[in-house]
Coordinates of N, CA and C in Angstrom, one line a residue:
S1 N -8.5 40.9 66.8 CA -8.9 39.6 66.3 C -7.6 38.8 65.8
Q2 N -7.8 37.5 65.7 CA -6.7 36.7 65.2 C -6.3 37.1 63.8
V3 N -7.3 37.4 63.0 CA -7.0 37.8 61.6 C -6.2 39.2 61.6
S4 N -6.7 40.1 62.4 CA -6.1 41.4 62.5 C -4.6 41.3 62.9
N5 N -4.4 40.5 63.9 CA -3.1 40.3 64.4 C -2.2 39.7 63.4
R6 N -2.7 38.8 62.6 CA -1.9 38.1 61.5 C -1.5 39.2 60.5
I7 N -2.5 40.1 60.1 CA -2.2 41.1 59.2 C -1.1 42.0 59.7
M8 N -1.2 42.4 61.0 CA -0.2 43.2 61.6 C 1.2 42.6 61.6
L9 N 1.3 41.3 61.9 CA 2.5 40.6 62.0 C 3.1 40.4 60.6
A10 N 2.3 40.5 59.5 CA 2.8 40.3 58.2 C 3.2 41.7 57.6
G11 N 3.2 42.7 58.4 CA 3.5 44.0 57.9 C 4.8 44.2 57.2
A12 N 5.8 43.5 57.8 CA 7.2 43.7 57.3 C 7.3 43.2 55.9
A13 N 6.6 42.1 55.6 CA 6.7 41.5 54.2 C 6.0 42.4 53.2
F14 N 5.0 43.2 53.7 CA 4.2 44.1 52.8 C 4.5 45.5 53.1
L15 N 5.8 45.8 53.4 CA 6.3 47.2 53.5 C 5.5 48.0 54.6
G16 N 4.8 47.2 55.5 CA 4.1 47.9 56.6 C 2.9 48.6 56.1
I17 N 2.4 48.4 54.8 CA 1.3 49.2 54.3 C 0.1 48.3 54.2
I18 N -0.5 48.1 55.4 CA -1.7 47.3 55.5 C -3.0 48.0 54.9
R19 N -2.8 49.3 54.7 CA -4.0 50.0 54.1 C -4.2 49.6 52.6
Y20 N -3.3 48.8 52.1 CA -3.5 48.3 50.7 C -4.4 47.1 50.7
I21 N -5.7 47.3 50.7 CA -6.6 46.2 50.7 C -7.7 46.5 49.6
F22 N -8.5 45.6 49.3 CA -9.5 45.7 48.3 C -10.6 46.8 48.7
D23 N -10.9 46.8 50.0 CA -12.0 47.7 50.5 C -11.8 49.1 50.2
N24 N -10.5 49.6 50.1 CA -10.3 51.0 49.8 C -9.6 51.2 48.5
F25 N -9.8 50.3 47.6 CA -9.3 50.4 46.2 C -10.4 50.9 45.4
V26 N -10.3 52.1 44.8 CA -11.3 52.7 44.0 C -11.3 52.1 42.6
V27 N -12.4 51.5 42.2 CA -12.5 50.9 40.9 C -13.3 51.7 39.9
G28 N -12.7 51.8 38.7 CA -13.4 52.6 37.6 C -13.0 51.9 36.3
S29 N -13.5 52.6 35.2 CA -13.2 52.0 33.9 C -11.7 51.8 33.6
F30 N -10.9 52.6 34.3 CA -9.5 52.7 34.0 C -8.7 51.5 34.6
N31 N -9.4 50.7 35.6 CA -8.7 49.7 36.2 C -9.6 48.4 36.5
E32 N -10.8 48.4 36.0 CA -11.7 47.4 36.4 C -11.3 46.0 35.9
L33 N -10.6 45.9 34.8 CA -10.2 44.6 34.4 C -9.1 44.0 35.3
A34 N -8.2 44.9 35.6 CA -7.1 44.4 36.5 C -7.7 44.1 37.9
H35 N -8.6 44.8 38.3 CA -9.3 44.6 39.6 C -10.0 43.2 39.6
A36 N -10.7 43.0 38.5 CA -11.5 41.7 38.4 C -10.5 40.5 38.3
A37 N -9.4 40.7 37.6 CA -8.4 39.6 37.5 C -7.8 39.3 38.9
A38 N -7.5 40.4 39.7 CA -7.0 40.2 41.0 C -8.0 39.4 41.9
L39 N -9.3 39.8 41.8 CA -10.3 39.1 42.6 C -10.4 37.6 42.2
A40 N -10.2 37.4 40.9 CA -10.3 36.0 40.4 C -9.1 35.2 40.9
V41 N -8.0 35.8 41.0 CA -6.8 35.1 41.6 C -7.1 34.7 43.1
C42 N -7.8 35.6 43.8 CA -8.1 35.3 45.2 C -9.0 34.1 45.3
K43 N -9.9 33.9 44.4 CA -10.9 32.8 44.4 C -10.2 31.5 44.0
T44 N -9.3 31.5 43.0 CA -8.7 30.3 42.5 C -7.2 30.5 42.2
P45 N -6.4 30.7 43.3 CA -5.0 30.9 43.1 C -4.3 29.8 42.3
G46 N -3.5 30.2 41.4 CA -2.7 29.2 40.7 C -3.4 28.5 39.6
E47 N -4.7 28.9 39.3 CA -5.5 28.2 38.3 C -5.9 29.0 37.1
K48 N -6.6 30.1 37.4 CA -7.2 30.9 36.3 C -6.2 31.8 35.6
F49 N -5.6 32.7 36.3 CA -4.7 33.7 35.7 C -3.3 33.6 36.3
N50 N -2.5 32.7 35.7 CA -1.2 32.5 36.3 C -0.1 32.4 35.2
P51 N 0.8 33.4 35.1 CA 0.9 34.5 36.1 C -0.1 35.6 35.7
L52 N -0.4 36.5 36.7 CA -1.1 37.7 36.5 C -0.1 38.8 36.3
F53 N -0.1 39.5 35.2 CA 0.9 40.5 34.9 C 0.1 41.8 34.7
I54 N 0.3 42.8 35.6 CA -0.3 44.1 35.6 C 0.7 45.2 35.3
Y55 N 0.4 46.0 34.3 CA 1.3 47.1 34.0 C 0.6 48.4 33.8
G56 N 1.4 49.5 34.0 CA 0.8 50.8 33.9 C 1.8 51.8 34.5
G57 N 1.5 53.1 34.3 CA 2.4 54.1 34.7 C 2.5 54.2 36.3
I58 N 3.4 55.1 36.7 CA 3.7 55.3 38.1 C 2.5 56.0 38.8
G59 N 2.1 55.5 40.0 CA 1.1 56.1 40.7 C -0.4 55.8 40.4
L60 N -0.6 54.7 39.6 CA -1.9 54.4 39.1 C -2.6 53.3 39.9
G61 N -1.9 52.7 40.9 CA -2.5 51.8 41.8 C -2.0 50.3 41.7
K62 N -1.0 50.1 40.9 CA -0.5 48.7 40.7 C -0.1 48.1 42.0
T63 N 0.7 48.8 42.8 CA 1.2 48.3 44.0 C 0.1 48.0 45.0
H64 N -0.9 49.0 45.1 CA -2.0 48.8 45.9 C -2.8 47.5 45.6
L65 N -3.0 47.3 44.3 CA -3.8 46.1 43.9 C -3.1 44.8 44.2
I66 N -1.8 44.7 43.8 CA -1.1 43.4 44.0 C -0.9 43.2 45.5
Q67 N -0.7 44.2 46.3 CA -0.6 44.0 47.8 C -1.9 43.7 48.4
A68 N -3.0 44.1 47.8 CA -4.3 43.8 48.3 C -4.6 42.3 48.2
V69 N -4.1 41.7 47.1 CA -4.2 40.2 46.9 C -3.4 39.5 48.0
G70 N -2.2 40.0 48.3 CA -1.3 39.4 49.3 C -2.0 39.5 50.7
N71 N -2.5 40.7 51.0 CA -3.1 40.9 52.3 C -4.4 40.1 52.4
Y72 N -5.1 39.9 51.3 CA -6.3 39.0 51.4 C -5.9 37.6 51.9
F73 N -4.9 37.1 51.3 CA -4.5 35.7 51.7 C -3.9 35.7 53.1
L74 N -3.2 36.7 53.5 CA -2.7 36.7 54.8 C -3.8 36.7 55.8
A75 N -4.9 37.4 55.5 CA -6.1 37.5 56.4 C -7.0 36.3 56.4
T76 N -7.1 35.6 55.2 CA -8.1 34.5 55.1 C -7.5 33.1 55.0
R77 N -6.2 33.0 54.7 CA -5.6 31.7 54.5 C -4.3 31.6 55.4
P78 N -4.4 31.3 56.7 CA -3.3 31.3 57.5 C -2.2 30.4 57.1
E79 N -2.6 29.3 56.3 CA -1.6 28.4 55.9 C -0.8 28.8 54.6
F80 N -1.3 29.8 54.0 CA -0.8 30.3 52.7 C 0.5 31.1 52.9
K81 N 1.6 30.6 52.2 CA 2.9 31.3 52.4 C 3.0 32.4 51.3
V82 N 3.0 33.6 51.7 CA 3.0 34.8 50.8 C 4.3 35.5 50.8
K83 N 4.8 35.9 49.6 CA 6.0 36.7 49.5 C 5.8 37.9 48.6
Y84 N 6.1 39.1 49.1 CA 6.0 40.3 48.2 C 7.4 40.8 48.2
I85 N 7.9 41.2 47.0 CA 9.3 41.8 46.9 C 9.4 42.5 45.6
S86 N 10.2 43.6 45.6 CA 10.4 44.2 44.3 C 11.5 43.5 43.5
A87 N 11.5 43.6 42.2 CA 12.5 42.9 41.4 C 13.9 43.4 41.7
D88 N 14.0 44.7 42.1 CA 15.3 45.2 42.4 C 15.8 44.5 43.7
K89 N 14.9 44.3 44.7 CA 15.3 43.7 45.9 C 15.6 42.2 45.7
F90 N 14.9 41.6 44.8 CA 15.1 40.2 44.5 C 16.5 40.0 43.9
S91 N 16.9 40.9 43.0 CA 18.2 40.9 42.4 C 19.3 41.1 43.5
S92 N 19.1 42.0 44.4 CA 20.0 42.3 45.5 C 20.2 41.1 46.4
E93 N 19.1 40.4 46.7 CA 19.1 39.2 47.5 C 19.9 38.1 46.8
Y94 N 19.8 38.0 45.5 CA 20.5 37.0 44.7 C 22.0 37.3 44.8
I95 N 22.4 38.5 44.6 CA 23.8 38.9 44.6 C 24.4 38.6 46.0
Q96 N 23.6 38.9 47.0 CA 24.1 38.6 48.4 C 24.3 37.1 48.6
A97 N 23.3 36.4 48.1 CA 23.4 34.9 48.3 C 24.7 34.3 47.6
V98 N 25.0 34.9 46.4 CA 26.2 34.4 45.7 C 27.4 34.8 46.5
K99 N 27.5 36.0 47.1 CA 28.6 36.5 47.9 C 28.8 35.6 49.1
N100 N 27.6 35.2 49.7 CA 27.7 34.4 50.9 C 27.7 32.9 50.7
S101 N 27.8 32.5 49.5 CA 27.8 31.1 49.1 C 26.6 30.4 49.7
S102 N 25.4 31.1 49.6 CA 24.1 30.5 50.1 C 23.1 30.5 49.0
L103 N 23.5 30.2 47.8 CA 22.6 30.3 46.6 C 21.5 29.2 46.7
E104 N 21.9 28.0 47.2 CA 20.9 27.0 47.3 C 19.8 27.3 48.3
E105 N 20.3 27.9 49.4 CA 19.3 28.3 50.5 C 18.4 29.4 49.9
F106 N 18.9 30.3 49.1 CA 18.1 31.4 48.5 C 17.1 30.7 47.6
K107 N 17.4 29.8 46.8 CA 16.5 29.1 45.8 C 15.4 28.4 46.6
D108 N 15.9 27.6 47.6 CA 14.9 26.8 48.4 C 13.9 27.7 49.1
G109 N 14.4 28.9 49.6 CA 13.5 29.8 50.3 C 12.3 30.3 49.4
Y110 N 12.6 30.6 48.1 CA 11.6 31.0 47.2 C 10.7 29.8 46.7
A111 N 11.2 28.6 46.8 CA 10.5 27.5 46.3 C 9.3 27.1 47.2
K112 N 9.3 27.6 48.4 CA 8.2 27.2 49.4 C 7.0 28.1 49.3
F113 N 7.0 29.2 48.5 CA 5.8 30.1 48.6 C 4.7 29.6 47.8
D114 N 3.5 29.9 48.3 CA 2.2 29.6 47.6 C 1.8 30.8 46.7
L115 N 2.3 32.0 47.1 CA 2.0 33.2 46.3 C 3.2 34.1 46.3
L116 N 3.7 34.3 45.1 CA 4.9 35.2 44.9 C 4.5 36.4 44.1
I117 N 4.7 37.6 44.7 CA 4.4 38.9 44.1 C 5.6 39.6 43.9
I118 N 5.9 39.9 42.6 CA 7.1 40.7 42.2 C 6.7 42.0 41.7
D119 N 7.1 43.1 42.3 CA 6.8 44.4 41.9 C 7.9 45.0 41.1
D120 N 7.5 45.9 40.1 CA 8.4 46.5 39.2 C 9.4 45.6 38.5
V121 N 8.8 44.6 37.9 CA 9.6 43.5 37.3 C 10.5 44.1 36.2
Q122 N 10.3 45.3 35.7 CA 11.1 45.8 34.6 C 12.5 46.0 35.1
F123 N 12.8 46.1 36.4 CA 14.1 46.3 36.9 C 15.0 45.0 36.8
L124 N 14.4 43.9 36.3 CA 15.2 42.7 35.9 C 16.0 42.9 34.6
A125 N 15.6 44.0 33.9 CA 16.2 44.2 32.6 C 17.7 44.3 32.6
G126 N 18.4 43.5 31.8 CA 19.8 43.6 31.7 C 20.5 42.8 32.8
K127 N 19.8 42.3 33.7 CA 20.5 41.5 34.8 C 20.4 40.0 34.5
E128 N 21.3 39.6 33.7 CA 21.3 38.2 33.1 C 21.2 37.1 34.2
K129 N 22.0 37.2 35.2 CA 22.1 36.1 36.2 C 20.8 36.2 37.1
S130 N 20.3 37.4 37.4 CA 19.1 37.5 38.2 C 17.9 36.9 37.4
Q131 N 17.9 37.2 36.0 CA 16.8 36.7 35.2 C 16.9 35.2 35.1
E132 N 18.1 34.6 35.1 CA 18.2 33.2 35.0 C 17.7 32.5 36.2
V133 N 18.0 33.0 37.4 CA 17.6 32.4 38.7 C 16.1 32.6 38.8
F134 N 15.6 33.8 38.4 CA 14.1 34.0 38.5 C 13.4 33.1 37.5
F135 N 13.9 32.9 36.4 CA 13.3 31.9 35.4 C 13.1 30.6 36.0
H136 N 14.1 30.1 36.7 CA 14.0 28.7 37.4 C 13.0 28.8 38.6
T137 N 13.0 29.9 39.3 CA 12.1 30.1 40.4 C 10.7 30.1 39.9
F138 N 10.4 30.9 38.8 CA 9.1 30.9 38.2 C 8.6 29.6 37.8
N139 N 9.5 28.8 37.0 CA 9.1 27.5 36.6 C 8.7 26.6 37.7
H140 N 9.5 26.6 38.8 CA 9.3 25.7 39.9 C 7.9 26.0 40.5
L141 N 7.6 27.2 40.7 CA 6.3 27.6 41.3 C 5.2 27.3 40.4
Y142 N 5.3 27.7 39.1 CA 4.3 27.5 38.1 C 3.9 26.1 37.9
Q143 N 4.9 25.2 37.8 CA 4.7 23.8 37.6 C 3.9 23.1 38.8
R144 N 4.0 23.8 40.0 CA 3.3 23.3 41.2 C 2.0 24.1 41.4
N145 N 1.5 24.8 40.4 CA 0.3 25.6 40.5 C 0.3 26.6 41.6
R146 N 1.5 27.2 41.9 CA 1.6 28.3 42.9 C 1.3 29.6 42.1
Q147 N 0.6 30.5 42.7 CA 0.3 31.8 42.1 C 1.4 32.7 42.0
I148 N 1.6 33.3 40.8 CA 2.6 34.4 40.6 C 2.0 35.6 40.1
I149 N 2.3 36.8 40.7 CA 1.8 38.1 40.3 C 2.9 39.0 40.0
L150 N 2.9 39.7 38.9 CA 4.0 40.6 38.5 C 3.4 41.9 38.1
S151 N 4.1 43.0 38.5 CA 3.8 44.3 38.0 C 4.9 44.9 37.3
S152 N 4.6 45.9 36.4 CA 5.6 46.5 35.6 C 5.1 47.9 35.1
D153 N 6.0 48.8 34.7 CA 5.6 50.0 34.2 C 5.3 50.0 32.7
R154 N 5.5 48.8 32.1 CA 5.2 48.6 30.7 C 4.9 47.1 30.4
P155 N 4.3 46.8 29.3 CA 4.1 45.4 29.0 C 5.4 44.6 28.8
A156 N 5.3 43.3 29.0 CA 6.5 42.5 29.0 C 7.3 42.6 27.7
R157 N 6.6 42.7 26.6 CA 7.2 42.8 25.3 C 8.0 44.1 25.1
A158 N 7.7 45.1 25.9 CA 8.4 46.4 25.8 C 9.6 46.5 26.8
I159 N 9.8 45.5 27.6 CA 10.9 45.6 28.6 C 12.2 45.2 27.9
P160 N 13.2 46.1 27.8 CA 14.4 45.9 27.1 C 15.3 44.9 27.8
M161 N 16.1 44.2 27.0 CA 17.1 43.3 27.6 C 16.5 42.3 28.5
L162 N 15.3 41.8 28.2 CA 14.7 40.7 28.9 C 14.8 39.4 28.1
Q163 N 15.2 38.4 28.7 CA 15.4 37.1 28.0 C 14.0 36.7 27.4
T164 N 14.1 36.2 26.2 CA 12.9 35.8 25.4 C 12.1 34.7 26.2
R165 N 12.8 33.8 26.8 CA 12.1 32.7 27.5 C 11.3 33.3 28.7
L166 N 11.9 34.3 29.4 CA 11.3 35.0 30.5 C 10.1 35.8 30.0
R167 N 10.3 36.5 28.9 CA 9.1 37.3 28.4 C 8.0 36.4 28.0
S168 N 8.3 35.2 27.5 CA 7.3 34.2 27.1 C 6.5 33.8 28.4
R169 N 7.2 33.6 29.5 CA 6.5 33.2 30.7 C 5.6 34.3 31.2
F170 N 6.1 35.5 31.2 CA 5.3 36.7 31.7 C 4.0 36.8 30.9
E171 N 4.1 36.5 29.6 CA 2.9 36.7 28.7 C 2.0 35.4 28.6
G172 N 2.4 34.4 29.4 CA 1.7 33.1 29.3 C 0.4 33.0 30.1
G173 N 0.1 34.1 30.9 CA -1.1 34.0 31.7 C -2.0 35.1 31.3
M174 N -2.4 36.0 32.3 CA -3.3 37.1 32.1 C -2.5 38.4 32.2
T175 N -2.6 39.2 31.1 CA -1.9 40.5 31.1 C -3.0 41.6 31.0
T176 N -2.9 42.5 31.9 CA -3.9 43.6 31.9 C -3.2 44.9 32.3
D177 N -3.7 46.0 31.9 CA -3.1 47.3 32.2 C -4.0 48.2 33.1
I178 N -3.4 49.2 33.7 CA -4.1 50.2 34.4 C -3.7 51.5 33.8
V179 N -4.7 52.3 33.4 CA -4.5 53.5 32.7 C -4.8 54.7 33.6
G180 N -4.6 55.9 33.2 CA -4.9 57.1 34.0 C -6.4 57.2 34.2
P181 N -6.8 57.5 35.4 CA -8.2 57.7 35.7 C -8.8 59.0 35.1
D182 N -10.1 58.9 34.8 CA -10.8 60.1 34.4 C -11.0 61.1 35.6
T183 N -11.6 62.2 35.3 CA -11.8 63.2 36.3 C -12.7 62.7 37.4
E184 N -13.8 62.0 37.1 CA -14.7 61.5 38.1 C -14.0 60.5 39.0
S185 N -13.2 59.6 38.4 CA -12.5 58.6 39.2 C -11.4 59.3 40.1
R186 N -10.8 60.3 39.6 CA -9.8 61.0 40.4 C -10.5 61.6 41.6
T187 N -11.7 62.2 41.3 CA -12.4 62.8 42.4 C -12.8 61.7 43.5
A188 N -13.3 60.6 43.0 CA -13.6 59.5 44.0 C -12.4 59.0 44.8
I189 N -11.2 59.0 44.1 CA -10.0 58.6 44.8 C -9.7 59.6 45.9
L190 N -9.8 60.9 45.6 CA -9.5 61.9 46.5 C -10.4 61.9 47.7
Y191 N -11.7 61.7 47.5 CA -12.7 61.6 48.6 C -12.4 60.4 49.5
K192 N -11.9 59.3 48.9 CA -11.5 58.1 49.6 C -10.3 58.4 50.5
K193 N -9.4 59.1 50.0 CA -8.2 59.5 50.7 C -8.5 60.4 51.9
V194 N -9.4 61.4 51.7 CA -9.9 62.3 52.7 C -10.6 61.5 53.8
E195 N -11.4 60.5 53.4 CA -12.1 59.7 54.4 C -11.1 58.9 55.2
E196 N -10.1 58.3 54.6 CA -9.1 57.5 55.3 C -8.3 58.4 56.3
K197 N -8.0 59.6 55.9 CA -7.2 60.5 56.8 C -8.1 61.1 57.9
G198 N -9.4 61.1 57.7 CA -10.3 61.6 58.7 C -10.2 63.2 58.8
C199 N -10.0 63.8 57.7 CA -9.8 65.2 57.6 C -10.9 65.8 56.8
A200 N -11.1 67.2 56.9 CA -12.1 67.9 56.1 C -11.5 68.7 55.0
V201 N -11.9 68.5 53.8 CA -11.3 69.2 52.6 C -12.5 69.8 51.9
P202 N -12.6 71.1 51.6 CA -13.7 71.7 50.9 C -13.9 71.0 49.5
E203 N -15.1 70.9 49.1 CA -15.4 70.2 47.8 C -14.7 70.9 46.6
K204 N -14.7 72.2 46.7 CA -14.1 73.0 45.6 C -12.6 72.7 45.5
I205 N -11.9 72.4 46.6 CA -10.5 72.1 46.6 C -10.3 70.7 46.0
I206 N -11.1 69.8 46.3 CA -11.0 68.4 45.8 C -11.3 68.5 44.3
D207 N -12.3 69.2 43.9 CA -12.6 69.4 42.4 C -11.4 70.0 41.7
M208 N -10.8 71.0 42.3 CA -9.6 71.6 41.6 C -8.5 70.6 41.5
I209 N -8.2 69.9 42.5 CA -7.1 68.9 42.5 C -7.4 67.8 41.4
A210 N -8.6 67.4 41.4 CA -9.0 66.3 40.4 C -8.8 66.8 39.0
R211 N -9.2 68.1 38.7 CA -9.0 68.6 37.4 C -7.5 68.8 37.0
Q212 N -6.7 69.0 38.0 CA -5.3 69.2 37.7 C -4.5 67.9 37.5

C-alpha cells in the first residue's frame, strides 16, 4: 500500500526499525502514563505536551515509544516532516557543519521539521556549543508549535553540565518516566516477542526468563 511504502522509505530516518509501532508496544502500569502522553501527541502535535520528555533506564522501551510516534506520523500524515536522531549524532552533525562551513545550512535543515525526536538527550551534557545550537533549534520549532520529543536515561534536572536555560525548556512541557516492568508485564512482553518472531517457546521457559 502507499502507506506501507512510505513507512519503508522512511526506514533510514528511523534506524530501519519499523517494528517500533504502537500496535506491538506492551502497556502496563510501569509505562502507561508515557504511552498515554505519546498518544496525545499523535492527536494534537505541538499543542498539548510540548516538549514531551520521557526518561528511564536502558532497555525499558523509550526508543520504541518515541519512534512509534514518528512512525505514526510517517504513516498517517504524508505532509508531516519527521526527524529522529540521537543527541550524540546531532552533536556530530553540528561539528561536521562547523568544519565544512555549512552551519547555516545545518540550522535551516532542522528548522523545517514538524516533529523533532531527540533520543538520549543526556549526551548533550558538557557539550556547550552543541547545547547552544540545540537551544536555538528548540526555540525556533517551539515558537512555531512544532512538536519536540526528548528521551533520556534520567530527568532533565539530573543531567550534569546542562545549561540552565536548556533544562528549563526540557521541563517546560510534559515529563514522564518509564520504570522497570513487573513480572506479569515482563511475561506479556516476552509473549509479544515470541509472537513477532513466529517461534515456539515453552511456557515454563518464558516464566523462568520473566522471573529472572
